[in-house]
Amino acid sequence: MKSVIDRLLNGQFEYNERSLSFSIPRLELNIKPGEVCEGSFVLHGPTDRAVQGNIFSSETRMQILTARFSGAEFEVAYRFDGTGLCAGDVLKGDFSVISNQGEYQLPFVVNVEISHVMSSMGPIRNMFHFVNLAKTNWDEAKKLFYSDEFIEVFTGNESEYESLYRGLSAIPMSEANMEEYLISIGKKQAITYIPDRTKIEIDNPTGVSEHTVMIARNGWGYTDLEVVFDGDFISADRTALTDHDFLGNNCYYKFYIDAEKLHDGNNYGQIILNSAYNSISIPVTVRVNLGVEHLSSAAMDKKKLIVSLVKLYEDFRSKKIGSRAWLTESGKLVNKMNALDPHDRAFRLYTAQYLITASRESEGKWILDQLGPQLEDEATGDDTLYCYYLYLTTLISREEDVINEVSRRMEGIYSRNPDNWRIAWLLLYISESYVSSPTSRWLLLEEQFEHGCRSPIFYLEALNVMADTPTMLSKLGEFEIHALEYGAKKRILEPTVMDQVIYLALREKKYNERILRLLMACYEFRQD
């Protein structure tokens, strides 16, 4: 340095052009998100003199590893730290060189690459591409969904779905969670299942008979269908259906009916299809006539009319139709009964009750006067019809003495027929002990249930007692659950009854599928 100063003092100046050059005109880096990379470039100076200087960076992420240099040619090493950078980010800056040959700048730019997840259909750049892959190849999409690279799909507006993805992808290879994710972000609809029959009716099966119901699948994605049977006479080889059970979008599901577990008459059950998003119930009715000859066509017509009359009464008591509509439709059915068999005693009694209810008491009384001697004859009489006749007489003569006498006689007949629910039902409206005491009514209903009565009429009576006196519903036993299930099916559960159901359910110590369905029905009714 002293020699340089001496030359300057002696007037010896150097006028040679000073220059530094770089091995590259501009530094460009392409890195992956979070990557740390290193590199270098070369500074070239004059060969006939000593070159010295320092190098600085305008960007803190760009570190100069060899900040000082000297010599005619020098390699400058750098390190760029991309920690925290996301795909698509761009950083620009300059290297500043200050030397005895002047000041220079070398610009640099760093691009954070937008990498794409690859699949058999090509790069997956966004959720739209992923959904298309899931439609065509669910298994490949599942593997991709749970891969470490899938997080790179969340760019732009779709970054809002990332937190939900992180939560649902916590359980490795869960198809249900992937299905839930796609539904939650609105990229697909939940799969629905549609059986080809809304009800199944089977007559007189023998042994263990095989039957089939076709289940159509509407939609794509994760298939997980649970099949539950209500009725011990129904069974199947499998109760869990997956994608492998469907040919295309149809599954031909086989189930069995065990004749040994059937009783004479109508056997009621259900096939329930449960998925994560909906539940479908298929009622199953198996009719059995054991040891009884098949009914004639006329007898079948009679049965159908009686069933129609009962259903009409059921709709009336359920408040689905008014009293005027009930009376009008009952009159039509009674006319059909008389046209079919004008001498049938039960039909004649139905006619008498219709006439009395329609304020045509004199016509009804005339029919009762004609039938009275026949029904009182013990040799040919029928206890049920006779009690019905006695009940109808109280609708004409409402004197207390007459009603008490009829009640006494009916109670005597009932003592000989303790399992006759029809006589018991009539007593509910005649005997003062049942009319004035909810407890007595409840005990009689429960007793008939124990005797095997499953008539909807008795369920209606039980629901009325619950509605009037909710505390009568003190437990969730078989009788109570049957009546409540009927009420849920008909959508006639009163709010006070639902409150009592919820209270009792909280006291249950074991899981009960039927109680769960009742609670779900209560919740649904409260939402309406």
Short mmCIF file of C-alpha atoms in Angstrom, two decimals:
data_model
loop_
_atom_site.label_atom_id
_atom_site.label_comp_id
_atom_site.label_asym_id
_atom_site.label_seq_id
_atom_site.Cartn_x
_atom_site.Cartn_y
_atom_site.Cartn_z
CA MET A 1 0.00 0.00 0.00
CA LYS A 2 2.97 2.40 0.82
CA SER A 3 4.32 1.88 -2.68
CA VAL A 4 0.99 2.87 -4.13
CA ILE A 5 0.91 6.04 -2.03
CA ASP A 6 4.48 6.88 -3.04
CA ARG A 7 3.62 6.55 -6.71
CA LEU A 8 0.61 8.80 -6.26
CA LEU A 9 2.73 11.42 -4.43
CA ASN A 10 5.27 11.33 -7.26
CA GLY A 11 2.47 11.96 -9.78
CA GLN A 12 2.55 8.49 -11.21
CA PHE A 13 -1.13 7.70 -11.95
CA GLU A 14 -2.60 4.57 -13.57
CA TYR A 15 -5.20 5.19 -16.20
CA ASN A 16 -5.80 1.54 -17.23
CA GLU A 17 -9.52 0.60 -17.33
CA ARG A 18 -10.55 -1.39 -14.33
CA SER A 19 -12.95 -4.28 -14.75
CA LEU A 20 -14.50 -7.30 -12.99
CA SER A 21 -16.66 -9.85 -14.72
CA PHE A 22 -18.91 -12.70 -13.57
CA SER A 23 -19.09 -16.21 -14.93
CA ILE A 24 -22.88 -15.80 -15.31
CA PRO A 25 -24.91 -12.71 -16.19
CA ARG A 26 -27.69 -13.65 -13.74
CA LEU A 27 -28.16 -16.33 -11.12
CA GLU A 28 -31.43 -18.30 -11.35
CA LEU A 29 -32.36 -21.00 -8.85
CA ASN A 30 -35.30 -23.38 -8.91
CA ILE A 31 -35.89 -25.08 -5.57
CA LYS A 32 -38.55 -27.20 -3.89
CA PRO A 33 -40.57 -25.82 -0.97
CA GLY A 34 -38.37 -25.71 2.15
CA GLU A 35 -35.22 -26.79 0.31
CA VAL A 36 -31.73 -25.50 1.25
CA CYS A 37 -29.32 -25.38 -1.69
CA GLU A 38 -25.71 -24.32 -2.24
CA GLY A 39 -23.76 -23.20 -5.29
CA SER A 40 -21.09 -20.84 -6.58
CA PHE A 41 -20.12 -18.48 -9.35
CA VAL A 42 -16.71 -17.12 -10.45
CA LEU A 43 -15.38 -13.57 -10.37
CA HIS A 44 -12.80 -12.68 -13.06
CA GLY A 45 -10.46 -9.69 -12.62
CA PRO A 46 -7.38 -8.27 -14.39
CA THR A 47 -4.41 -10.63 -14.38
CA ASP A 48 -1.79 -7.88 -14.19
CA ARG A 49 -2.71 -6.51 -10.81
CA ALA A 50 -3.98 -7.54 -7.39
CA VAL A 51 -7.73 -7.64 -7.01
CA GLN A 52 -9.40 -7.41 -3.58
CA GLY A 53 -12.92 -6.84 -2.33
CA ASN A 54 -16.05 -7.92 -0.39
CA ILE A 55 -19.31 -9.46 -1.48
CA PHE A 56 -22.76 -8.77 0.09
CA SER A 57 -26.31 -10.10 -0.49
CA SER A 58 -29.49 -8.02 -0.44
CA GLU A 59 -31.59 -11.03 0.73
CA THR A 60 -31.06 -12.54 4.18
CA ARG A 61 -31.94 -16.02 2.92
CA MET A 62 -29.02 -15.79 0.46
CA GLN A 63 -25.86 -16.28 2.52
CA ILE A 64 -22.33 -15.60 1.12
CA LEU A 65 -19.99 -18.32 2.32
CA THR A 66 -16.84 -16.54 0.99
CA ALA A 67 -17.53 -12.89 1.65
CA ARG A 68 -13.94 -11.64 1.03
CA PHE A 69 -11.98 -12.34 -2.10
CA SER A 70 -8.58 -11.60 -3.65
CA GLY A 71 -6.85 -12.64 -6.80
CA ALA A 72 -7.50 -12.40 -10.48
CA GLU A 73 -10.03 -15.26 -10.40
CA PHE A 74 -12.13 -16.20 -7.40
CA GLU A 75 -14.98 -18.67 -6.81
CA VAL A 76 -17.78 -17.23 -4.66
CA ALA A 77 -19.80 -19.83 -2.70
CA TYR A 78 -23.36 -19.16 -1.52
CA ARG A 79 -26.17 -20.96 0.35
CA PHE A 80 -29.88 -20.25 -0.05
CA ASP A 81 -32.26 -21.26 2.78
CA GLY A 82 -35.79 -21.95 1.47
CA THR A 83 -37.27 -22.95 4.85
CA GLY A 84 -40.87 -21.76 5.14
CA LEU A 85 -41.30 -20.92 1.48
CA CYS A 86 -44.31 -22.31 -0.36
CA ALA A 87 -44.75 -23.55 -3.87
CA GLY A 88 -45.00 -20.63 -6.29
CA ASP A 89 -43.03 -18.14 -4.19
CA VAL A 90 -40.45 -15.97 -6.04
CA LEU A 91 -37.59 -14.07 -4.36
CA LYS A 92 -35.37 -11.55 -6.15
CA GLY A 93 -32.17 -9.81 -5.03
CA ASP A 94 -28.61 -8.83 -5.89
CA PHE A 95 -25.06 -9.77 -5.00
CA SER A 96 -23.10 -6.52 -4.42
CA VAL A 97 -19.35 -6.55 -5.05
CA ILE A 98 -17.22 -3.74 -3.63
CA SER A 99 -13.59 -3.99 -4.74
CA ASN A 100 -10.51 -2.03 -5.70
CA GLN A 101 -11.75 -2.47 -9.24
CA GLY A 102 -15.02 -0.71 -8.56
CA GLU A 103 -18.56 -1.73 -7.52
CA TYR A 104 -20.62 -4.35 -9.35
CA GLN A 105 -23.95 -6.15 -8.97
CA LEU A 106 -25.06 -9.62 -9.97
CA PRO A 107 -28.86 -10.10 -9.88
CA PHE A 108 -30.39 -13.36 -8.68
CA VAL A 109 -33.90 -14.81 -8.65
CA VAL A 110 -35.14 -17.87 -6.76
CA ASN A 111 -38.28 -19.72 -7.90
CA VAL A 112 -40.01 -22.20 -5.55
CA GLU A 113 -41.27 -24.95 -7.83
CA ILE A 114 -44.88 -26.02 -7.93
CA SER A 115 -44.42 -29.77 -7.87
CA HIS A 116 -47.25 -32.05 -8.96
CA VAL A 117 -48.33 -35.34 -7.45
CA MET A 118 -48.24 -37.97 -10.18
CA SER A 119 -50.86 -40.64 -10.82
CA SER A 120 -51.78 -43.09 -13.56
CA MET A 121 -53.91 -40.31 -15.06
CA GLY A 122 -51.07 -37.80 -15.02
CA PRO A 123 -50.18 -34.99 -12.60
CA ILE A 124 -52.67 -34.16 -9.84
CA ARG A 125 -52.55 -30.38 -9.77
CA ASN A 126 -55.73 -29.72 -7.78
CA MET A 127 -58.74 -31.36 -6.12
CA PHE A 128 -60.61 -31.52 -9.43
CA HIS A 129 -57.93 -33.84 -10.80
CA PHE A 130 -57.99 -35.90 -7.60
CA VAL A 131 -61.76 -36.35 -7.75
CA ASN A 132 -61.50 -37.60 -11.34
CA LEU A 133 -58.90 -40.12 -10.21
CA ALA A 134 -61.11 -41.26 -7.31
CA LYS A 135 -64.03 -41.83 -9.70
CA THR A 136 -62.00 -44.11 -11.96
CA ASN A 137 -59.60 -45.76 -9.51
CA TRP A 138 -60.67 -45.49 -5.88
CA ASP A 139 -57.82 -47.66 -4.54
CA GLU A 140 -55.10 -45.59 -6.23
CA ALA A 141 -56.74 -42.39 -5.01
CA LYS A 142 -56.79 -43.77 -1.47
CA LYS A 143 -53.05 -44.50 -1.54
CA LEU A 144 -52.40 -41.03 -2.93
CA PHE A 145 -54.65 -39.42 -0.31
CA TYR A 146 -52.56 -40.89 2.50
CA SER A 147 -49.18 -40.22 0.87
CA ASP A 148 -46.79 -37.52 2.08
CA GLU A 149 -46.95 -35.78 -1.31
CA PHE A 150 -50.70 -35.18 -1.24
CA ILE A 151 -50.29 -32.01 0.81
CA GLU A 152 -48.82 -30.37 -2.32
CA VAL A 153 -52.25 -30.43 -3.95
CA PHE A 154 -53.48 -27.65 -1.66
CA THR A 155 -52.66 -24.50 -3.59
CA GLY A 156 -54.55 -21.31 -4.20
CA ASN A 157 -58.19 -21.33 -3.09
CA GLU A 158 -58.02 -25.00 -2.11
CA SER A 159 -55.65 -24.28 0.77
CA GLU A 160 -58.75 -23.76 2.93
CA TYR A 161 -59.34 -27.54 2.82
CA GLU A 162 -55.90 -28.36 4.21
CA SER A 163 -56.77 -28.31 7.93
CA LEU A 164 -59.73 -30.64 7.38
CA TYR A 165 -57.47 -32.96 5.41
CA ARG A 166 -54.87 -33.07 8.16
CA GLY A 167 -57.55 -34.09 10.65
CA LEU A 168 -59.23 -36.78 8.56
CA SER A 169 -55.98 -38.25 7.24
CA ALA A 170 -54.74 -38.97 10.78
CA ILE A 171 -56.06 -42.55 10.53
CA PRO A 172 -53.99 -44.23 7.79
CA MET A 173 -55.85 -45.77 4.84
CA SER A 174 -59.33 -45.10 6.25
CA GLU A 175 -61.69 -45.16 3.28
CA ALA A 176 -64.55 -43.81 5.41
CA ASN A 177 -62.49 -40.72 6.27
CA MET A 178 -61.57 -40.11 2.65
CA GLU A 179 -65.24 -40.41 1.72
CA GLU A 180 -66.16 -37.99 4.51
CA TYR A 181 -63.52 -35.53 3.31
CA LEU A 182 -64.76 -35.46 -0.28
CA ILE A 183 -68.35 -35.03 0.86
CA SER A 184 -67.43 -32.29 3.35
CA ILE A 185 -65.67 -30.15 0.74
CA GLY A 186 -68.56 -30.57 -1.69
CA LYS A 187 -66.73 -32.66 -4.28
CA LYS A 188 -69.19 -35.58 -4.17
CA GLN A 189 -72.57 -36.65 -2.84
CA ALA A 190 -73.08 -39.39 -0.29
CA ILE A 191 -73.97 -42.74 -1.85
CA THR A 192 -77.64 -43.70 -1.58
CA TYR A 193 -79.01 -47.23 -1.71
CA ILE A 194 -82.36 -48.07 -3.26
CA PRO A 195 -83.97 -51.53 -2.85
CA ASP A 196 -86.12 -52.79 -5.69
CA ARG A 197 -88.99 -53.45 -3.27
CA THR A 198 -90.49 -51.18 -0.62
CA LYS A 199 -91.96 -54.20 1.18
CA ILE A 200 -91.57 -57.96 1.06
CA GLU A 201 -94.49 -60.36 1.47
CA ILE A 202 -94.04 -64.13 1.61
CA ASP A 203 -96.77 -66.78 1.95
CA ASN A 204 -96.35 -70.17 3.64
CA PRO A 205 -92.60 -70.79 3.29
CA THR A 206 -91.22 -74.22 4.15
CA GLY A 207 -87.91 -75.18 5.71
CA VAL A 208 -85.25 -72.52 5.26
CA SER A 209 -86.28 -70.71 2.08
CA GLU A 210 -84.01 -68.40 0.10
CA HIS A 211 -85.16 -65.01 -1.13
CA THR A 212 -83.49 -62.10 -2.93
CA VAL A 213 -83.77 -58.34 -2.86
CA MET A 214 -81.85 -56.18 -5.34
CA ILE A 215 -80.10 -53.14 -3.88
CA ALA A 216 -79.14 -50.40 -6.33
CA ARG A 217 -76.24 -48.11 -5.49
CA ASN A 218 -76.59 -44.49 -6.62
CA GLY A 219 -73.21 -42.73 -6.70
CA TRP A 220 -69.52 -43.58 -6.46
CA GLY A 221 -67.03 -43.84 -3.64
CA TYR A 222 -66.71 -45.85 -0.44
CA THR A 223 -69.32 -48.58 -0.10
CA ASP A 224 -70.04 -49.74 3.44
CA LEU A 225 -73.58 -50.96 4.04
CA GLU A 226 -74.67 -52.71 7.23
CA VAL A 227 -77.69 -55.04 7.08
CA VAL A 228 -79.72 -55.49 10.27
CA PHE A 229 -82.67 -57.85 10.73
CA ASP A 230 -85.66 -57.19 12.95
CA GLY A 231 -87.18 -60.63 13.40
CA ASP A 232 -85.37 -63.81 14.43
CA PHE A 233 -86.86 -65.72 11.48
CA ILE A 234 -84.74 -63.67 9.01
CA SER A 235 -81.05 -64.41 8.47
CA ALA A 236 -78.31 -64.09 5.83
CA ASP A 237 -74.77 -65.26 5.11
CA ARG A 238 -73.36 -61.74 5.42
CA THR A 239 -74.52 -58.54 7.06
CA ALA A 240 -71.84 -56.15 5.78
CA LEU A 241 -71.81 -55.16 2.10
CA THR A 242 -68.79 -53.58 0.40
CA ASP A 243 -67.87 -52.61 -3.13
CA HIS A 244 -67.03 -56.25 -3.90
CA ASP A 245 -70.67 -57.25 -3.33
CA PHE A 246 -71.90 -54.95 -6.10
CA LEU A 247 -71.80 -55.90 -9.74
CA GLY A 248 -71.72 -52.52 -11.37
CA ASN A 249 -74.15 -50.62 -9.19
CA ASN A 250 -76.42 -53.54 -8.27
CA CYS A 251 -76.22 -56.08 -5.46
CA TYR A 252 -78.48 -59.13 -5.42
CA TYR A 253 -78.71 -59.73 -1.71
CA LYS A 254 -79.83 -63.17 -0.54
CA PHE A 255 -81.57 -63.71 2.77
CA TYR A 256 -83.33 -66.68 4.38
CA ILE A 257 -86.64 -67.30 6.12
CA ASP A 258 -86.67 -70.07 8.73
CA ALA A 259 -90.14 -71.63 8.83
CA GLU A 260 -89.49 -73.22 12.23
CA LYS A 261 -89.34 -69.77 13.81
CA LEU A 262 -92.68 -68.66 12.37
CA HIS A 263 -96.03 -68.69 14.15
CA ASP A 264 -99.43 -69.13 12.62
CA GLY A 265 -100.74 -65.94 11.07
CA ASN A 266 -98.76 -62.86 10.12
CA ASN A 267 -95.09 -62.64 11.09
CA TYR A 268 -93.65 -59.14 10.90
CA GLY A 269 -90.01 -58.21 10.53
CA GLN A 270 -87.70 -55.76 8.80
CA ILE A 271 -84.54 -55.70 6.73
CA ILE A 272 -82.74 -52.49 7.65
CA LEU A 273 -79.97 -51.08 5.45
CA ASN A 274 -77.70 -48.74 7.43
CA SER A 275 -74.99 -46.55 5.92
CA ALA A 276 -73.10 -43.66 7.47
CA TYR A 277 -75.54 -41.16 5.94
CA ASN A 278 -78.95 -42.83 5.71
CA SER A 279 -81.04 -45.80 6.79
CA ILE A 280 -83.66 -47.70 4.79
CA SER A 281 -86.19 -50.13 6.25
CA ILE A 282 -87.85 -52.84 4.17
CA PRO A 283 -90.88 -54.32 6.00
CA VAL A 284 -91.12 -58.10 5.75
CA THR A 285 -94.45 -59.90 6.23
CA VAL A 286 -94.55 -63.69 6.26
CA ARG A 287 -98.04 -65.18 6.29
CA VAL A 288 -98.47 -68.70 7.62
CA ASN A 289 -101.60 -70.86 7.73
CA LEU A 290 -100.60 -73.99 9.66
CA GLY A 291 -103.10 -76.81 9.74
CA VAL A 292 -105.77 -74.60 8.20
CA GLU A 293 -107.19 -74.94 4.74
CA HIS A 294 -106.64 -72.01 2.46
CA LEU A 295 -109.43 -69.51 2.64
CA SER A 296 -111.92 -69.32 -0.15
CA SER A 297 -112.13 -66.25 -2.31
CA ALA A 298 -115.21 -65.01 -0.42
CA ALA A 299 -113.51 -65.56 2.94
CA MET A 300 -110.46 -63.67 1.73
CA ASP A 301 -112.69 -60.78 0.64
CA LYS A 302 -114.22 -60.74 4.12
CA LYS A 303 -110.81 -60.65 5.73
CA LYS A 304 -109.71 -57.77 3.51
CA LEU A 305 -112.80 -55.72 4.41
CA ILE A 306 -112.21 -56.26 8.14
CA VAL A 307 -108.55 -55.28 7.76
CA SER A 308 -109.60 -52.14 5.86
CA LEU A 309 -112.06 -51.29 8.64
CA VAL A 310 -109.36 -51.70 11.29
CA LYS A 311 -106.88 -49.57 9.31
CA LEU A 312 -109.52 -46.88 8.91
CA TYR A 313 -110.10 -46.87 12.67
CA GLU A 314 -106.34 -46.78 13.17
CA ASP A 315 -106.03 -43.67 10.97
CA PHE A 316 -108.90 -42.03 12.85
CA ARG A 317 -107.37 -42.68 16.27
CA SER A 318 -103.99 -41.51 14.94
CA LYS A 319 -105.65 -38.23 13.90
CA LYS A 320 -104.70 -38.75 10.27
CA ILE A 321 -108.35 -38.36 9.26
CA GLY A 322 -111.22 -36.53 10.88
CA SER A 323 -114.40 -38.00 12.35
CA ARG A 324 -116.49 -37.08 9.31
CA ALA A 325 -114.12 -38.80 6.86
CA TRP A 326 -113.89 -41.82 9.17
CA LEU A 327 -117.67 -42.13 9.35
CA THR A 328 -118.09 -41.70 5.60
CA GLU A 329 -115.46 -44.30 4.70
CA SER A 330 -116.74 -46.69 7.37
CA GLY A 331 -120.20 -46.48 5.80
CA LYS A 332 -118.77 -47.48 2.43
CA LEU A 333 -117.01 -50.51 3.93
CA VAL A 334 -120.13 -51.56 5.84
CA ASN A 335 -122.18 -51.41 2.64
CA LYS A 336 -119.61 -53.66 0.93
CA MET A 337 -119.79 -56.11 3.84
CA ASN A 338 -123.57 -56.36 3.65
CA ALA A 339 -123.42 -56.81 -0.11
CA LEU A 340 -120.87 -59.60 0.28
CA ASP A 341 -122.70 -61.47 3.08
CA PRO A 342 -125.84 -59.91 4.56
CA HIS A 343 -126.13 -62.72 7.16
CA ASP A 344 -122.66 -62.50 8.66
CA ARG A 345 -123.24 -61.65 12.35
CA ALA A 346 -119.98 -59.72 12.73
CA PHE A 347 -120.84 -57.65 9.66
CA ARG A 348 -124.29 -56.97 11.09
CA LEU A 349 -122.78 -55.74 14.36
CA TYR A 350 -120.38 -53.46 12.44
CA THR A 351 -123.42 -52.10 10.62
CA ALA A 352 -125.25 -51.49 13.89
CA GLN A 353 -122.33 -49.53 15.34
CA TYR A 354 -122.05 -47.46 12.16
CA LEU A 355 -125.74 -46.60 12.27
CA ILE A 356 -125.62 -45.68 15.96
CA THR A 357 -122.55 -43.48 15.39
CA ALA A 358 -124.29 -41.84 12.41
CA SER A 359 -127.21 -40.87 14.71
CA ARG A 360 -129.49 -43.52 13.19
CA GLU A 361 -130.05 -45.26 16.51
CA SER A 362 -133.46 -46.75 15.70
CA GLU A 363 -132.02 -48.64 12.71
CA GLY A 364 -129.06 -49.80 14.76
CA LYS A 365 -131.34 -50.93 17.60
CA TRP A 366 -133.44 -52.94 15.17
CA ILE A 367 -130.35 -54.90 14.05
CA LEU A 368 -129.34 -55.53 17.69
CA ASP A 369 -132.84 -56.76 18.56
CA GLN A 370 -132.63 -59.23 15.66
CA LEU A 371 -129.19 -60.53 16.67
CA GLY A 372 -129.71 -60.62 20.44
CA PRO A 373 -131.45 -64.03 20.70
CA GLN A 374 -128.91 -65.66 18.37
CA LEU A 375 -125.90 -64.39 20.31
CA GLU A 376 -127.39 -65.22 23.73
CA ASP A 377 -127.83 -68.84 22.74
CA GLU A 378 -124.91 -70.58 24.48
CA ALA A 379 -124.97 -73.46 21.98
CA THR A 380 -124.34 -71.28 18.97
CA GLY A 381 -123.04 -68.15 20.62
CA ASP A 382 -119.62 -66.56 20.28
CA ASP A 383 -118.23 -64.91 23.42
CA THR A 384 -116.43 -62.19 21.46
CA LEU A 385 -119.44 -61.27 19.33
CA TYR A 386 -121.73 -61.46 22.33
CA CYS A 387 -119.57 -59.03 24.30
CA TYR A 388 -119.51 -56.77 21.26
CA TYR A 389 -123.31 -56.95 21.16
CA LEU A 390 -123.52 -56.06 24.87
CA TYR A 391 -121.19 -53.10 24.34
CA LEU A 392 -123.36 -51.79 21.48
CA THR A 393 -126.46 -51.94 23.66
CA THR A 394 -124.82 -49.47 26.04
CA LEU A 395 -124.46 -47.00 23.16
CA ILE A 396 -128.26 -46.93 22.86
CA SER A 397 -129.21 -47.12 26.52
CA ARG A 398 -126.75 -45.07 28.51
CA GLU A 399 -128.42 -45.62 31.87
CA GLU A 400 -125.96 -46.38 34.66
CA ASP A 401 -127.76 -49.54 35.78
CA VAL A 402 -127.67 -50.96 32.25
CA ILE A 403 -123.97 -50.16 31.85
CA ASN A 404 -123.13 -51.71 35.24
CA GLU A 405 -125.05 -54.88 34.38
CA VAL A 406 -123.30 -55.16 31.01
CA SER A 407 -119.94 -54.59 32.71
CA ARG A 408 -120.63 -57.34 35.25
CA ARG A 409 -121.59 -59.84 32.56
CA MET A 410 -118.61 -58.97 30.35
CA GLU A 411 -116.18 -59.31 33.25
CA GLY A 412 -117.57 -62.79 33.90
CA ILE A 413 -117.07 -63.73 30.26
CA TYR A 414 -113.54 -62.26 30.30
CA SER A 415 -112.63 -64.35 33.34
CA ARG A 416 -113.27 -67.42 31.12
CA ASN A 417 -111.28 -65.88 28.23
CA PRO A 418 -108.33 -64.05 29.84
CA ASP A 419 -106.32 -64.09 26.58
CA ASN A 420 -109.09 -62.61 24.43
CA TRP A 421 -107.81 -59.11 23.70
CA ARG A 422 -111.03 -58.04 21.94
CA ILE A 423 -113.13 -58.62 25.06
CA ALA A 424 -110.44 -56.90 27.13
CA TRP A 425 -110.55 -53.93 24.77
CA LEU A 426 -114.33 -53.59 25.17
CA LEU A 427 -113.94 -53.72 28.96
CA LEU A 428 -111.69 -50.65 28.79
CA TYR A 429 -114.74 -48.62 27.72
CA ILE A 430 -117.38 -50.34 29.88
CA SER A 431 -115.93 -51.25 33.26
CA GLU A 432 -115.69 -48.34 35.68
CA SER A 433 -112.52 -49.81 37.19
CA TYR A 434 -110.73 -49.32 33.86
CA VAL A 435 -112.46 -46.12 32.73
CA SER A 436 -111.48 -44.19 35.86
CA SER A 437 -108.08 -45.74 36.60
CA PRO A 438 -105.12 -45.27 34.21
CA THR A 439 -103.16 -47.79 36.26
CA SER A 440 -105.80 -50.50 35.79
CA ARG A 441 -106.00 -49.74 32.06
CA TRP A 442 -102.22 -49.99 31.77
CA LEU A 443 -102.05 -53.28 33.67
CA LEU A 444 -104.76 -54.78 31.45
CA LEU A 445 -102.93 -53.68 28.30
CA GLU A 446 -99.67 -55.10 29.59
CA GLU A 447 -101.38 -58.36 30.55
CA GLN A 448 -102.77 -58.80 27.05
CA PHE A 449 -99.33 -58.14 25.59
CA GLU A 450 -97.98 -60.95 27.75
CA HIS A 451 -100.74 -63.17 26.33
CA GLY A 452 -99.40 -62.45 22.82
CA CYS A 453 -101.57 -59.55 21.68
CA ARG A 454 -99.78 -57.41 19.09
CA SER A 455 -102.76 -55.50 17.74
CA PRO A 456 -102.15 -51.88 16.73
CA ILE A 457 -105.40 -51.06 18.53
CA PHE A 458 -103.82 -51.97 21.84
CA TYR A 459 -100.73 -49.95 20.99
CA LEU A 460 -102.99 -46.95 20.37
CA GLU A 461 -104.61 -47.43 23.76
CA ALA A 462 -101.20 -47.67 25.43
CA LEU A 463 -100.03 -44.48 23.71
CA ASN A 464 -103.16 -42.67 24.89
CA VAL A 465 -102.48 -43.73 28.48
CA MET A 466 -98.88 -42.51 28.13
CA ALA A 467 -100.03 -39.17 26.72
CA ASP A 468 -102.61 -38.63 29.48
CA THR A 469 -100.37 -39.92 32.28
CA PRO A 470 -96.68 -39.88 31.20
CA THR A 471 -95.59 -41.35 34.54
CA MET A 472 -97.26 -44.63 33.58
CA LEU A 473 -94.27 -45.04 31.28
CA SER A 474 -91.92 -46.01 34.10
CA LYS A 475 -89.63 -48.41 32.25
CA LEU A 476 -88.59 -49.40 28.73
CA GLY A 477 -89.64 -53.03 28.70
CA GLU A 478 -90.82 -55.10 25.74
CA PHE A 479 -94.41 -53.90 25.95
CA GLU A 480 -93.41 -50.25 26.24
CA ILE A 481 -90.88 -50.44 23.40
CA HIS A 482 -93.35 -52.19 21.06
CA ALA A 483 -95.97 -49.50 21.69
CA LEU A 484 -93.42 -46.68 21.30
CA GLU A 485 -92.04 -48.17 18.08
CA TYR A 486 -95.58 -48.24 16.71
CA GLY A 487 -96.05 -44.61 17.75
CA ALA A 488 -92.76 -43.64 16.11
CA LYS A 489 -93.73 -45.43 12.91
CA LYS A 490 -97.08 -43.63 12.82
CA ARG A 491 -95.48 -40.34 13.97
CA ILE A 492 -97.96 -39.92 16.81
CA LEU A 493 -95.65 -39.65 19.82
CA GLU A 494 -96.68 -36.76 22.05
CA PRO A 495 -93.96 -34.35 23.33
CA THR A 496 -94.57 -35.42 26.94
CA VAL A 497 -94.12 -39.06 25.95
CA MET A 498 -90.88 -38.26 24.09
CA ASP A 499 -89.59 -36.42 27.17
CA GLN A 500 -90.29 -39.51 29.27
CA VAL A 501 -88.55 -41.76 26.73
CA ILE A 502 -85.44 -39.57 26.82
CA TYR A 503 -85.48 -39.57 30.64
CA LEU A 504 -85.74 -43.35 30.84
CA ALA A 505 -83.10 -43.86 28.12
CA LEU A 506 -80.61 -41.91 30.21
CA ARG A 507 -81.07 -44.47 32.99
CA GLU A 508 -80.34 -47.45 30.77
CA LYS A 509 -77.06 -49.15 31.63
CA LYS A 510 -76.69 -51.22 28.46
CA TYR A 511 -76.74 -50.36 24.78
CA ASN A 512 -80.08 -51.12 23.13
CA GLU A 513 -80.45 -50.71 19.37
CA ARG A 514 -84.25 -50.33 19.58
CA ILE A 515 -84.02 -47.58 22.20
CA LEU A 516 -81.44 -45.82 20.04
CA ARG A 517 -83.87 -45.84 17.11
CA LEU A 518 -86.58 -44.43 19.37
CA LEU A 519 -84.28 -41.62 20.44
CA MET A 520 -83.41 -40.90 16.81
CA ALA A 521 -87.14 -40.75 16.00
CA CYS A 522 -87.72 -38.34 18.91
CA TYR A 523 -84.91 -36.12 17.64
CA GLU A 524 -86.35 -36.18 14.12
CA PHE A 525 -89.85 -35.26 15.34
CA ARG A 526 -88.44 -32.38 17.38
CA GLN A 527 -86.77 -30.99 14.23
CA ASP A 528 -90.04 -30.94 12.29
#
